[in-house]
mmCIF file of C-alpha atoms in Angstrom:
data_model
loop_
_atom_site.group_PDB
_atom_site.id
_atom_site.type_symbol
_atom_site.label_atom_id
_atom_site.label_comp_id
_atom_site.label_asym_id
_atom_site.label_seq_id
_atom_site.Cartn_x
_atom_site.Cartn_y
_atom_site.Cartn_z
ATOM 1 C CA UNK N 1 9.173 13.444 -14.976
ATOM 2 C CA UNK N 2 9.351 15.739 -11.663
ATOM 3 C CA UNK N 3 9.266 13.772 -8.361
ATOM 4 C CA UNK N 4 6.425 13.176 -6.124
ATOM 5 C CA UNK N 5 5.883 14.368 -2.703
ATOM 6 C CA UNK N 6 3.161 12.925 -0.370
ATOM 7 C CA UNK N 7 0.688 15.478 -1.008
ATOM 8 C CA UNK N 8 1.158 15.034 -4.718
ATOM 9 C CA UNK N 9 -0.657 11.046 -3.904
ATOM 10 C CA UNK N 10 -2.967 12.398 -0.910
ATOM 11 C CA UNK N 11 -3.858 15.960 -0.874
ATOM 12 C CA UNK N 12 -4.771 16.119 2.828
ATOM 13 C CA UNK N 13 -4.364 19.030 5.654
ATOM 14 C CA UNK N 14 -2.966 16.981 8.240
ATOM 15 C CA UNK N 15 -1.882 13.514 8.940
ATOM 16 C CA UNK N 16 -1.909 11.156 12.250
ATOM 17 C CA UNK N 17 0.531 7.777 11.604
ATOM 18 C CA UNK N 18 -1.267 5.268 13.697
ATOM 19 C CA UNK N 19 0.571 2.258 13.635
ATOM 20 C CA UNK N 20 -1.170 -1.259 12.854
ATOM 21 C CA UNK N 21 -0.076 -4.789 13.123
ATOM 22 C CA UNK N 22 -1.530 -6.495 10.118
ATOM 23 C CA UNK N 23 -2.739 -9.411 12.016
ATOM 24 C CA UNK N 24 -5.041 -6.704 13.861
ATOM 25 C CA UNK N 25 -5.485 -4.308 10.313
ATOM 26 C CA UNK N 26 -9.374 -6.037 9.720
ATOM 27 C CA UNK N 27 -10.754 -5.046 12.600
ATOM 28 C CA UNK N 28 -9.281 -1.406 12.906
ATOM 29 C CA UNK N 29 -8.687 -0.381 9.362
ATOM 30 C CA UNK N 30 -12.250 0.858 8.891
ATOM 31 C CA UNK N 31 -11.858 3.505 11.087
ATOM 32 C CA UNK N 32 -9.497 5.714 9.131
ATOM 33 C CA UNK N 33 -10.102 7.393 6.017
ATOM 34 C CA UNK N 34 -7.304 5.956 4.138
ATOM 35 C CA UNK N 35 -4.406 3.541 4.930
ATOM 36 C CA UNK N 36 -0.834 4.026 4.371
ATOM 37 C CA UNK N 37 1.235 0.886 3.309
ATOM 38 C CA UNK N 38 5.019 0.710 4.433
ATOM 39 C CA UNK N 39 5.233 -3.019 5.472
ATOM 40 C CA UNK N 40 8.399 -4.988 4.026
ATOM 41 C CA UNK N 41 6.622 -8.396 4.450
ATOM 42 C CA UNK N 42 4.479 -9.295 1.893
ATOM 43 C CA UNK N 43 1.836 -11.325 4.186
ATOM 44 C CA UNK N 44 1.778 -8.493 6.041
ATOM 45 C CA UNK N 45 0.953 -5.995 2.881
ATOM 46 C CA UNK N 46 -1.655 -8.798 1.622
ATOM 47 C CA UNK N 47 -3.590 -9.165 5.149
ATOM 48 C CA UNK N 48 -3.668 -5.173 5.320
ATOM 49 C CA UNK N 49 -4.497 -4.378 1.418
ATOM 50 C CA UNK N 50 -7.593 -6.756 1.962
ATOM 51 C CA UNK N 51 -8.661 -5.676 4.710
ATOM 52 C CA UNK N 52 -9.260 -2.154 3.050
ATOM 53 C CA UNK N 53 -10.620 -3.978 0.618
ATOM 54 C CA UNK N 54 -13.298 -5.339 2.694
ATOM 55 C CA UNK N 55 -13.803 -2.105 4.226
ATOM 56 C CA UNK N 56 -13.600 0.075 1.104
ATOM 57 C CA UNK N 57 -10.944 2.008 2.598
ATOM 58 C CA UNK N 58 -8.646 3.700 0.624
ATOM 59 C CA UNK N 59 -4.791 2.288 0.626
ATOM 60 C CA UNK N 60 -2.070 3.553 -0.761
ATOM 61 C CA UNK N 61 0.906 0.866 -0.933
ATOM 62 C CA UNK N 62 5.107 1.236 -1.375
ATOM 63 C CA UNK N 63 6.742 -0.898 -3.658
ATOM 64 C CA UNK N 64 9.907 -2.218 -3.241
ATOM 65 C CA UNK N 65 12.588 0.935 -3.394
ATOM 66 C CA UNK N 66 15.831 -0.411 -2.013
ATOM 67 C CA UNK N 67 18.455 0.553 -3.865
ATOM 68 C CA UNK N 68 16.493 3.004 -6.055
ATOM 69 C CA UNK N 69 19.065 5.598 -7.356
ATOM 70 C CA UNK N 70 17.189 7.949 -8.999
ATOM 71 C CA UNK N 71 14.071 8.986 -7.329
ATOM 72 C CA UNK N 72 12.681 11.122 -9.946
ATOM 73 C CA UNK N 73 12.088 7.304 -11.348
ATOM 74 C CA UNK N 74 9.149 6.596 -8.806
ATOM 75 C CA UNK N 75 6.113 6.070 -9.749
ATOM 76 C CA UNK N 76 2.321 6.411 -9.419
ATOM 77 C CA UNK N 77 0.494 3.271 -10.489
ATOM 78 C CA UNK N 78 -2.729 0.991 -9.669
ATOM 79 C CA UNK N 79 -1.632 -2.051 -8.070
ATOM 80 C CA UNK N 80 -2.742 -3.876 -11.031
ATOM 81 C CA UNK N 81 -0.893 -1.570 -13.185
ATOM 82 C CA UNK N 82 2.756 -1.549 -11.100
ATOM 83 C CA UNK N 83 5.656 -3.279 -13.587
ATOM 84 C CA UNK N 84 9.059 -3.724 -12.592
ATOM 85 C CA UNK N 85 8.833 -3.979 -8.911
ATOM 86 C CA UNK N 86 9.417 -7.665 -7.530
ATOM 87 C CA UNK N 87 7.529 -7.294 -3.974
ATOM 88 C CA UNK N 88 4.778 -5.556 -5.873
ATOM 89 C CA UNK N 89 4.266 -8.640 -8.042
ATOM 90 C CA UNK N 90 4.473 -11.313 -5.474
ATOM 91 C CA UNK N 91 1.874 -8.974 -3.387
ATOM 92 C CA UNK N 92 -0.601 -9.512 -6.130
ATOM 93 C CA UNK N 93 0.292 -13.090 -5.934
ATOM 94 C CA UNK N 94 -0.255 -13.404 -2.756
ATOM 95 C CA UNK N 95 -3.409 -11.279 -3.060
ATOM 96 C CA UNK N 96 -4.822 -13.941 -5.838
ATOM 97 C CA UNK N 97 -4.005 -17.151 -4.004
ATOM 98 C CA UNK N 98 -5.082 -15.865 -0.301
ATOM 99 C CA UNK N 99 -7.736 -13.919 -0.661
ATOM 100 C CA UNK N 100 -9.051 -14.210 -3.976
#
């Protein structure tokens, strides 16, 4: 399979990283037209994932890729679809338990 790039997952014209700290992401996360997930912490991921839930705003969230050799190996998924990937499964863990 060829690689991805960023504008493979969101064809946009321009972007503007905005930083947020997850314990702040429900309030501010409905103001952008989609969310970008990099967090390591999996709280973190949860509180920010449902708070675009809440506010139907598009997120697109990283898996766990330390150590990942071979890049041509990542993948596009749903989060319900995503195999393999340890913080990916204990993010929908989380997800189940937390928020329900």
């Amino acid at each position: 399979s060829t690689p991805l790039s960023v504008s493979d997952v969101l064809p946009i014209q321009s972007t503007s990283p905005i930083p947020i700290h997850s314990s702040l992401a429900t309030p501010a996360v409905g103001r952008f037209d989609y969310v970008v997930d990099a967090a390591d912490g999996v709280a973190d991921k949860a509180a920010i994932v449902h708070s675009c839930v809440l506010s139907s705003t598009p997120v697109v969230v990283s898996g766990g890729v330390g150590g990942l050799v071979n890049p041509a190996l990542l993948a596009v998924s749903d989060l319900v679809d995503a195999k393999g990937d340890n913080l990916v499964m204990k993010l929908r863990r989380t997800l189940r338990t937390n928020y329900g």
